[in-house]
Coordinates of C-alpha atoms in Angstrom, one line a residue:
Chain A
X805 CA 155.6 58.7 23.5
X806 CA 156.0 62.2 22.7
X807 CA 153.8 65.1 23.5
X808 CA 156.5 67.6 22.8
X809 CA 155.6 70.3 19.6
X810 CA 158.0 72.8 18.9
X811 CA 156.3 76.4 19.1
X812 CA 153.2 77.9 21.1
X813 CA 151.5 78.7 18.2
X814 CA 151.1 75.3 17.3
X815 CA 150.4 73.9 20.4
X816 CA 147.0 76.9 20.4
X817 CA 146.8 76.1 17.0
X818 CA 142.9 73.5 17.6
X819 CA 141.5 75.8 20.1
X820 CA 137.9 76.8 18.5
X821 CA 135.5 79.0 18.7
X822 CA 133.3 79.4 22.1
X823 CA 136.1 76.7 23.6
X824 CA 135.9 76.6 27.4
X825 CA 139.4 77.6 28.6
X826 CA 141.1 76.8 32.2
X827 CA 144.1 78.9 32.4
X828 CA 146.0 77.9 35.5
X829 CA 148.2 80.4 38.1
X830 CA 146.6 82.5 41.1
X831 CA 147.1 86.2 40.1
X832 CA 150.9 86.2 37.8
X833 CA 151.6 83.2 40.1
X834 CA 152.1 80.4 37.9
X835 CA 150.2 82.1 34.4
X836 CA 151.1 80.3 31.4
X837 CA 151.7 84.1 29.6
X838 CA 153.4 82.7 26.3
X839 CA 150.3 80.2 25.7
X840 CA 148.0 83.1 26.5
X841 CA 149.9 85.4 23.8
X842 CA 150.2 82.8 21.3
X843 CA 146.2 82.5 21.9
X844 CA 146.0 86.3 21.3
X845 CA 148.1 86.1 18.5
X846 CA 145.9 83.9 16.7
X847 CA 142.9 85.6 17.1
X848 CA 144.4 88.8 16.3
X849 CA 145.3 87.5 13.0
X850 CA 142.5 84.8 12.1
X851 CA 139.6 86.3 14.0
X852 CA 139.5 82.9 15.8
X853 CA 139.1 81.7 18.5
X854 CA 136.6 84.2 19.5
X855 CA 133.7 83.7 22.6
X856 CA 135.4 81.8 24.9
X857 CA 134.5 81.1 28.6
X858 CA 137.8 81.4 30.5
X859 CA 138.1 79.7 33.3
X860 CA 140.9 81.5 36.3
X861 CA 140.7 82.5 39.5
X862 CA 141.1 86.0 38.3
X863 CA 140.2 87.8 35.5
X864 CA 143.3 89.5 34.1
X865 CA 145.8 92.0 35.5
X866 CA 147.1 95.0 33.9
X867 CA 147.1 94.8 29.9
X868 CA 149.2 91.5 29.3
X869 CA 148.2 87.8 29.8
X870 CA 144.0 87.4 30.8
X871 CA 143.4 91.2 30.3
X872 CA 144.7 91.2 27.1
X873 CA 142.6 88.9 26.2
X874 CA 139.7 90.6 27.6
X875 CA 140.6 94.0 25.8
X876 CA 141.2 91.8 22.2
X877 CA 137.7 90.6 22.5
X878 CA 137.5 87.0 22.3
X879 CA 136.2 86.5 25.6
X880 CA 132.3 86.1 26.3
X881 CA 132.5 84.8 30.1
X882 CA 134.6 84.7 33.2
X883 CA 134.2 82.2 35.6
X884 CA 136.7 83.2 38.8
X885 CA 136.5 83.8 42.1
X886 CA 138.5 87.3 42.4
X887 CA 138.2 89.8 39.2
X888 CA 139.1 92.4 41.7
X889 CA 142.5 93.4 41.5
X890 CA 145.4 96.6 41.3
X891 CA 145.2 97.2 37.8
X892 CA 141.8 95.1 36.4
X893 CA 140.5 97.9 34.1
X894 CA 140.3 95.3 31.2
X895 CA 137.9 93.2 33.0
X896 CA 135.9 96.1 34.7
X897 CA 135.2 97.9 32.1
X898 CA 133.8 95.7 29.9
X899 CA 131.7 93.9 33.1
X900 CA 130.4 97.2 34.1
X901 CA 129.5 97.7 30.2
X902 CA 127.6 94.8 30.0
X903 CA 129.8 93.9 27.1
X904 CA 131.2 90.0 29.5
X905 CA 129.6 88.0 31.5
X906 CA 130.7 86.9 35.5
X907 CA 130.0 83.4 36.7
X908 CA 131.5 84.4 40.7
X909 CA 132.1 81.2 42.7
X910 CA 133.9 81.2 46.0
X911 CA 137.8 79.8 45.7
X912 CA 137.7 76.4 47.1
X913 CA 134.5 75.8 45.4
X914 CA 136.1 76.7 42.4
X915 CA 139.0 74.8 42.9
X916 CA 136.6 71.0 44.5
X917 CA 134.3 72.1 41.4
X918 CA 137.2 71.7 38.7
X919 CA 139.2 68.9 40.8
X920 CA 135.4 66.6 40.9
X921 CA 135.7 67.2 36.7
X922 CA 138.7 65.1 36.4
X923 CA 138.1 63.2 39.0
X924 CA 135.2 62.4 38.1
X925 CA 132.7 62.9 40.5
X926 CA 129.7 65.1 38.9
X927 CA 129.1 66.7 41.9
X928 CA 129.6 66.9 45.4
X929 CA 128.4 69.1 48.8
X930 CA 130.0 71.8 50.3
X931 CA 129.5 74.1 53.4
X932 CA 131.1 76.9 51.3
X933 CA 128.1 79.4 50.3
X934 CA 125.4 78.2 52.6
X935 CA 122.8 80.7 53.1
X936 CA 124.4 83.5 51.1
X937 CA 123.4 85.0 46.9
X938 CA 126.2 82.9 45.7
X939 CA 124.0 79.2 46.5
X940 CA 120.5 80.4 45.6
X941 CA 119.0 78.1 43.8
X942 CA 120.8 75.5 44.3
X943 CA 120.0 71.8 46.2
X944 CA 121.2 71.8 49.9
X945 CA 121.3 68.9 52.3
X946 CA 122.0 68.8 55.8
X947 CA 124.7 66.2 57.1
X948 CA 125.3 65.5 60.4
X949 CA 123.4 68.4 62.0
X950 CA 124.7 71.4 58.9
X951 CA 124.0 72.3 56.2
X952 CA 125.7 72.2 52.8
X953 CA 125.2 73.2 49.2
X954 CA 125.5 70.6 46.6
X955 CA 127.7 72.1 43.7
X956 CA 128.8 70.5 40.0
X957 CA 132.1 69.5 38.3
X958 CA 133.5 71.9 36.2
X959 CA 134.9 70.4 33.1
X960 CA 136.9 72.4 30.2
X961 CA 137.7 71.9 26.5
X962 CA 141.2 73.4 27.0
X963 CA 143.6 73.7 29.9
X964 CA 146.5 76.1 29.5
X965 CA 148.8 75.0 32.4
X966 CA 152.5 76.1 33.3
X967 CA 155.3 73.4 34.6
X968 CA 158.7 74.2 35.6
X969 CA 159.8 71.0 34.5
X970 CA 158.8 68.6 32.1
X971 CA 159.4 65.3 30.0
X972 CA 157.7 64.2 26.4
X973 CA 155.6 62.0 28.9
X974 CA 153.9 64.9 29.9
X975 CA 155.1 64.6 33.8
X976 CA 155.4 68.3 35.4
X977 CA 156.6 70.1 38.2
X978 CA 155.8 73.3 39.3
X979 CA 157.5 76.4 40.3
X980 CA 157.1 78.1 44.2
X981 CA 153.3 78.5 44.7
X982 CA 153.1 78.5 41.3
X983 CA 151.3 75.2 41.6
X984 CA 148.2 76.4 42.7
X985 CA 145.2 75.4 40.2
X986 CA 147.3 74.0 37.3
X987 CA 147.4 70.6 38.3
X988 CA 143.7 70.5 39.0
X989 CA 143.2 72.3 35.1
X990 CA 145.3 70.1 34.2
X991 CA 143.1 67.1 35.1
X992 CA 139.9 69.0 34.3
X993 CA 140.4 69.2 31.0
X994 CA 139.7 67.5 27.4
X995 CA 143.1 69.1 26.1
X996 CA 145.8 69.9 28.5
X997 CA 148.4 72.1 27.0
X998 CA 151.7 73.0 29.3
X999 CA 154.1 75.5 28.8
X1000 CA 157.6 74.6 30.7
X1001 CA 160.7 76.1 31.7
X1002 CA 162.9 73.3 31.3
X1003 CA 162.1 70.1 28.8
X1004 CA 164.3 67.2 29.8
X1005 CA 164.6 63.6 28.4
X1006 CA 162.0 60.6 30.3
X1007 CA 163.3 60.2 33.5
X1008 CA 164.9 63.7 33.8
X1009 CA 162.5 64.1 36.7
X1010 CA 162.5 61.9 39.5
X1011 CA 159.6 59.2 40.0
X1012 CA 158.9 60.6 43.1
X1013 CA 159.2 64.2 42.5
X1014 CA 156.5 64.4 40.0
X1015 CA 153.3 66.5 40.7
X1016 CA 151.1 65.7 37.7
X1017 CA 151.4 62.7 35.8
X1018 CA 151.9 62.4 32.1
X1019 CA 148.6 61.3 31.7
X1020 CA 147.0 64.2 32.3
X1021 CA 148.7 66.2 29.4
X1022 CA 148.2 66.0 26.0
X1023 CA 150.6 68.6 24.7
X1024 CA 153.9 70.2 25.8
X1025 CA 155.8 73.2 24.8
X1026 CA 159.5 74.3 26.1
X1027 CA 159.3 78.3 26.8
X1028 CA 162.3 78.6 28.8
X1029 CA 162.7 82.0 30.9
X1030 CA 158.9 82.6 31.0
X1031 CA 157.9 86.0 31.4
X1032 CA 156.2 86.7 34.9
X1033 CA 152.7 88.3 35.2
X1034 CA 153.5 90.3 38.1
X1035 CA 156.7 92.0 36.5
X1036 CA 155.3 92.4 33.0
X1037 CA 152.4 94.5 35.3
X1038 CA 154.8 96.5 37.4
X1039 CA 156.9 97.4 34.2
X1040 CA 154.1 98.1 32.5
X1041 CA 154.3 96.2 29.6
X1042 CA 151.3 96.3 26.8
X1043 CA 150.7 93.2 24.8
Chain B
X79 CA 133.2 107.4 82.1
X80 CA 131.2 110.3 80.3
X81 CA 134.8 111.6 78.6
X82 CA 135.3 108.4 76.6
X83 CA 135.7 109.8 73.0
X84 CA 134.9 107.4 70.8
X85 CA 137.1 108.3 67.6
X86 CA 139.8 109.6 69.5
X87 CA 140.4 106.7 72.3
X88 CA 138.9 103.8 70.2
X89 CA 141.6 101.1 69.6
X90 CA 143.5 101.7 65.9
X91 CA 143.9 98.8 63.7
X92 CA 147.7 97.8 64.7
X93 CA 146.3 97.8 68.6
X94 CA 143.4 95.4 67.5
X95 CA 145.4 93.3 66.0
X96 CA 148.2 93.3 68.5
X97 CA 145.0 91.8 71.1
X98 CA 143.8 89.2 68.6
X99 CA 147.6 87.8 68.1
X100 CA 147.9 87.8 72.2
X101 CA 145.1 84.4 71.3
X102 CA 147.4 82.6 69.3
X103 CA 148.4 79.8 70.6
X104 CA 151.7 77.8 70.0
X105 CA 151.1 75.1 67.5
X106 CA 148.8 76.3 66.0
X107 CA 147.9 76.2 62.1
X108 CA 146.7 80.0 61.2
X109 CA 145.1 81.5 58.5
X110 CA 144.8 85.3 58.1
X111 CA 142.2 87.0 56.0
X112 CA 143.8 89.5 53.3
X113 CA 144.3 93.0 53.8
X114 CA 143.8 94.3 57.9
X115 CA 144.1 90.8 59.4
X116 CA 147.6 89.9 57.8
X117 CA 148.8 92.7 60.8
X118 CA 148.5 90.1 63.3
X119 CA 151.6 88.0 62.0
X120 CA 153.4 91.5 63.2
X121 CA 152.5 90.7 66.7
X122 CA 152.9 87.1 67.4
X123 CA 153.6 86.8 71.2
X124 CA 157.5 85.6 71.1
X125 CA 158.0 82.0 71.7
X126 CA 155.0 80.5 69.6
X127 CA 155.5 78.5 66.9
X128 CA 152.4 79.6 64.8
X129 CA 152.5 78.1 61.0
X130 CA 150.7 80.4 58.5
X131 CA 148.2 78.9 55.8
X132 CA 147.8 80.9 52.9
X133 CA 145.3 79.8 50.0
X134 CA 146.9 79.5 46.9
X135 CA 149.0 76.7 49.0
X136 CA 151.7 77.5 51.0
X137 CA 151.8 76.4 54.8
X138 CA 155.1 77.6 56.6
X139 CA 155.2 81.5 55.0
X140 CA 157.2 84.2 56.7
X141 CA 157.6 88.0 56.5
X142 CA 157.6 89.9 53.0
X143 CA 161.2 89.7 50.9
X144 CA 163.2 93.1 51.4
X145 CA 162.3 95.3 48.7
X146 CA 164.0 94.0 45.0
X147 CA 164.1 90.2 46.6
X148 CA 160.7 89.4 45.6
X149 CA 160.3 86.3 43.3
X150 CA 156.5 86.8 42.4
X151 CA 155.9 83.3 41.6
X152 CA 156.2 83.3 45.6
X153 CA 153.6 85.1 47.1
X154 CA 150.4 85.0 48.9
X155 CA 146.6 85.2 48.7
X156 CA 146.7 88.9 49.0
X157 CA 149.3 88.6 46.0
X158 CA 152.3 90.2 48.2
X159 CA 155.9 88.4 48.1
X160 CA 156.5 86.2 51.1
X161 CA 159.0 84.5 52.1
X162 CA 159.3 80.7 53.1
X163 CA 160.2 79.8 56.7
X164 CA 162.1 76.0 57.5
X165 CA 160.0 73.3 57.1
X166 CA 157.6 75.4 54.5
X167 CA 155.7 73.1 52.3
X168 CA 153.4 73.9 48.9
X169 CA 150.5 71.9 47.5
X170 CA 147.6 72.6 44.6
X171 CA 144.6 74.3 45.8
X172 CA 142.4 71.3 46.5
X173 CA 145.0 70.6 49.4
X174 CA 144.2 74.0 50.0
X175 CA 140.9 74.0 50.9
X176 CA 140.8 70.5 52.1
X177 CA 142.8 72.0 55.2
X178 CA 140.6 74.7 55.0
X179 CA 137.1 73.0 55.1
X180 CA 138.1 69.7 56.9
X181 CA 139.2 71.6 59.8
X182 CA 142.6 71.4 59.8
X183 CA 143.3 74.6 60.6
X184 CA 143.3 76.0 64.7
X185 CA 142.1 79.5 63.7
X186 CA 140.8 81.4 60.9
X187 CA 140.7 85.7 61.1
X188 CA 138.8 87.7 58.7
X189 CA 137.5 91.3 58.4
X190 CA 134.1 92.2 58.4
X191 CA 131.0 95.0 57.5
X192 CA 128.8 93.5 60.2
X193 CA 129.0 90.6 62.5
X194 CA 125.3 89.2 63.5
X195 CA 124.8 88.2 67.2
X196 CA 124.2 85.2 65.9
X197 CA 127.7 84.9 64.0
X198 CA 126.3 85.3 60.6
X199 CA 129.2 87.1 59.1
X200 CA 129.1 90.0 56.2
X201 CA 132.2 90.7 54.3
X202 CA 132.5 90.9 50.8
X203 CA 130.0 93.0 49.1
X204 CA 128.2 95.8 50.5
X205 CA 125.6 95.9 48.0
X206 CA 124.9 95.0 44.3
X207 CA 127.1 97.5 42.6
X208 CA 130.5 97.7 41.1
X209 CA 132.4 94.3 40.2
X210 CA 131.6 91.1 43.0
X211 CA 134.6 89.2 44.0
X212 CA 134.3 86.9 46.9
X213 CA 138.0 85.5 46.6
X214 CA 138.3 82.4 49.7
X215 CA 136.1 84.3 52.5
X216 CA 133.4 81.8 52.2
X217 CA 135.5 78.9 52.1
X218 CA 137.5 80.3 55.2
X219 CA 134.4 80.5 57.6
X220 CA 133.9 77.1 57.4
X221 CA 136.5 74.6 58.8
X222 CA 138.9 76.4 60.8
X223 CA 137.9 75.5 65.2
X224 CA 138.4 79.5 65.8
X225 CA 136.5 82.1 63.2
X226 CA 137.7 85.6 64.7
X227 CA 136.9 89.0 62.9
X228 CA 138.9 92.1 63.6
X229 CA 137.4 95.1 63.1
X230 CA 136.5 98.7 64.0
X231 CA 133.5 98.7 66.5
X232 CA 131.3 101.2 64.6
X233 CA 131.3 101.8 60.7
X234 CA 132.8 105.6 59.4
X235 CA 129.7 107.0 60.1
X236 CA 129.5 105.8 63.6
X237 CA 126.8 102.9 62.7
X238 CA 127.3 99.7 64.2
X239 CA 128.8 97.0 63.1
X240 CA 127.7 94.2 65.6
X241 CA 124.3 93.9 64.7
X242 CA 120.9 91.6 65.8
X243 CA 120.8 91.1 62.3
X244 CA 123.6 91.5 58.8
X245 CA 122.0 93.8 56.6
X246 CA 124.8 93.1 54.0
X247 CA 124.8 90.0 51.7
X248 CA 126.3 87.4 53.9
X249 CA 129.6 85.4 53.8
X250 CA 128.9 82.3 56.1
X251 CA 125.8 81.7 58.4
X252 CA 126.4 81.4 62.4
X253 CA 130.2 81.1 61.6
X254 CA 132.0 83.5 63.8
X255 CA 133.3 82.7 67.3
X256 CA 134.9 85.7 68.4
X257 CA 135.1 89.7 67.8
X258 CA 138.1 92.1 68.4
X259 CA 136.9 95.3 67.7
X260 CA 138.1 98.9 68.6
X261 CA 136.5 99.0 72.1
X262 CA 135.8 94.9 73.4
X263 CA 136.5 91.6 73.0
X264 CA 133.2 89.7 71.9
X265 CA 132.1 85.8 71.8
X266 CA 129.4 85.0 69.7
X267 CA 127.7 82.0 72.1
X268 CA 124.1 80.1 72.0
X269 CA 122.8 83.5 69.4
X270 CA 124.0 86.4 71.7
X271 CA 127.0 88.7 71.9
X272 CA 128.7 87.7 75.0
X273 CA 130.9 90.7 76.3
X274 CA 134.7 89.6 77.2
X275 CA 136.5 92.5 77.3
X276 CA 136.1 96.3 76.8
X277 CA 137.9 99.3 76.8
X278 CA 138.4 100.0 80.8
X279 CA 137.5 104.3 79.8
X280 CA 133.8 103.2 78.2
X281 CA 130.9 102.7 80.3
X282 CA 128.9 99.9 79.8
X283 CA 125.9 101.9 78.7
X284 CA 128.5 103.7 76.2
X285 CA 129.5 100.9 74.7
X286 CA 126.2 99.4 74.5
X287 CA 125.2 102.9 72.9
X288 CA 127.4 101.8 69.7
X289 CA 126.6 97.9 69.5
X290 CA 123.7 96.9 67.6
X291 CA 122.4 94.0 69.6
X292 CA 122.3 93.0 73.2
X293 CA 125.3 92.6 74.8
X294 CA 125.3 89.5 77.6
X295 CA 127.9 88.9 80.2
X296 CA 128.3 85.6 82.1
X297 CA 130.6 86.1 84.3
X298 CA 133.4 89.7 85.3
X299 CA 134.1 91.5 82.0
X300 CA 138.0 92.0 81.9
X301 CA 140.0 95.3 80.6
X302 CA 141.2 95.6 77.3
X303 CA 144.7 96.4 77.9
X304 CA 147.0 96.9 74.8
X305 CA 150.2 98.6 74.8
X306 CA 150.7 102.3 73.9
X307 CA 153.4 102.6 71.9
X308 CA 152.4 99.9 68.6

């Protein structure tokens, strides 16, 4: 098996029109940012894929990575639990302009939501949001004396997911807390496409170190030295 | 005491914070809201072993990296570098909130707009404006065996902030256990403010003046003593 292609244009390459994309990593913590460009890339020279629902806890820092795609266009909708940050311009301005639309749901809903989609469970309850904006309209139940909001998977067409390590498998690991929601994405996910650091032979990583198994990713690419989110920001990079 | 000023001999944030960490107990699994409440970590009572939970799934995080040390794939929910401390351990955020909602955490600490007598909590929008973000906060209210909130007694304009009733969208219904503020301690029990602690200077009509609902006592009310020099 081999699920290894050679550049991150290719592995983009499918990705259509109005796709639903999960882009793993909590703020520049754990951001695929090569996969994101190659996206960009793309549409900046095919017009394609344009109107896509991305699917992050954030919505883009600074002018690389998330908010570049924001500011290029192809984004319609933002589902995350945080577009507040520093330096969110790209994603403020075009919210407060009417010009992209916000699906807000809290973090750990976010997080059970996309988990129940490859797990599949359609959906499940949660005390998270009872009795505030964020669960009107949707069924409640009480268990054992409280009350809790039933919520749906969250499934995606695409996941864009970064490993540290990887095999042609598809096994991962991840880097620091750059774990965070990749694995879940990863799961979630008709396509899974992961960027890592280091591509080694099968059984380069040990049995029992691996964090997502092979069989939740379709397609790997080695980017070794992956920029960072957090210093492209701070250095004020522009893609 | 009629000289009680209250903006000049209210509490600051460091002194609030220094009272909520004296609550802490050794053991304990801790998770502290973004922003004001991180503070606490400063003032840890020496000789607890307290384990900090942060969302995007770390348990076992220390101080912040010296300056030019950071490794921002290594950070925490407020997006600061951390360091790790022995024994530190990451996970995907599932994990996360399964320790979160399934009560595996001793003690959660947030900020707030208002706290309801009832413990209805208020702390992420203050009205339908600008750009929402909710982030963990209603995950976080949820779960933990202690909801605290640290905050300033009275808003910037001198309005209350513990209220019969949150005016603000709300975070979590009937969630919060306790209240540091600027002037008392506060337990939210059976629907009513129950006054721990306050400021030995105020008077209890004084403080009652600035509080937005009743508060009850059920037994002595104790001084709220914090050190000077924080």
């Amino acid at each position: 098996m081999n699920k290894v292609t050679s550049t991150t244009a290719e592995a983009v390459a499918s990705i259509p029109d109005g796709a639903r994309v999960m882009i793993g990593g909590f703020g520049g913590s754990g951001a695929p940012i090569e996969l994101i460009h190659a996206l960009i890339d793309r549409f900046r020279a095919t017009g394609r894929p344009g109107n896509l629902t991305v699917i992050n806890n954030n919505a883009g820092n600074g002018d690389i990575g998330i908010a570049a795609m924001i500011k290029s266009g192809m984004v319609a909708k933002m589902v995350c639990s945080f577009p507040r940050s520093s330096n969110a311009e790209a994603f403020n301005e075009k919210y407060l302009a009417g010009e992209i639309e916000l699906s807000l749901v809290p973090q750990g809903t976010l997080a059970e939501r996309i988990r129940a989609a490859g797990a599949g469970i359609p959906a499940f309850y949660t005390p998270s949001s009872y009795g505030t904006e964020l669960a009107e309209g949707k069924p409640t139940e009480e268990f054992d004396g409280k009350m809790y909001v039933r919520e749906r998977w969250l499934k995606a067409d695409v996941a864009l997911i970064k490993g540290q390590k990887g095999d042609p498998m598809g096994n991962l690991t991840y880097r620091l807390a750059g774990r965070n929601f990749n694995p879940l994405m990863a799961m979630a996910a008709d396509r899974t496409i992961a960027q890592v650091a280091e591509l080694g032979a099968p059984g380069s990583i040990d049995p029992e170190q691996v964090i997502t198994p092979g069989i939740f990713v379709d397609t790997l690419v080695e980017v070794p030295e992956p920029q960072q989110e957090e210093v492209l920001v701070r250095t004020g990079v522009v893609y | 005491m009629s000289d009680f000023n209250l903006m000049d001999d209210k509490l600051s944030n460091a002194r609030i914070a220094w009272r909520a960490a004296q609550d802490i107990e050794d053991g304990s699994y801790v998770n502290l809201g973004i922003g004001f409440p991180e503070l606490i970590a400063k003032f840890q009572p020496e000789g607890r072993d307290v384990t900090y939970h942060t969302e995007n799934g770390v348990l076992g995080f220390g101080a912040a990296p010296e300056p030019g040390q950071e490794d921002w794939d290594l950070i925490n929910a407020g997006k600061k570098a951390i360091t790790l401390k022995p024994g530190a351990s990451f996970f995907h955020h599932a994990d996360s909130f399964s320790m979160v909602r399934g009560g595996h955490l001793d003690l959660a600490v947030l900020g707030a707009y208002q706290v309801a007598q009832n413990g209805d909590l208020a702390n992420w929008r203050v009205g339908s404006k600008g750009v929402p973000a909710v982030g963990g906060a209603m995950d976080l209210v949820h779960g933990a065996k202690r909801v605290a909130v640290i905050t300033d007694h009275v808003t910037k304009d001198g309005g209350p902030k513990l209220v019969e009733a949150c005016t603000f969208p709300l975070t979590g219904v009937g969630c919060v256990t306790r209240v540091y503020t600027s002037l008392a301690v506060v337990d939210v029990q059976d629907g009513h403010f129950v006054l721990r602690e306050k400021l030995p200077a105020i008077s209890m009509e004084a403080l009652q003046a600035v509080t937005g609902a009743t508060l009850h006592t059920d037994g002595p009310v104790g001084d709220l003593i914090v050190p000077e020099d924080l």
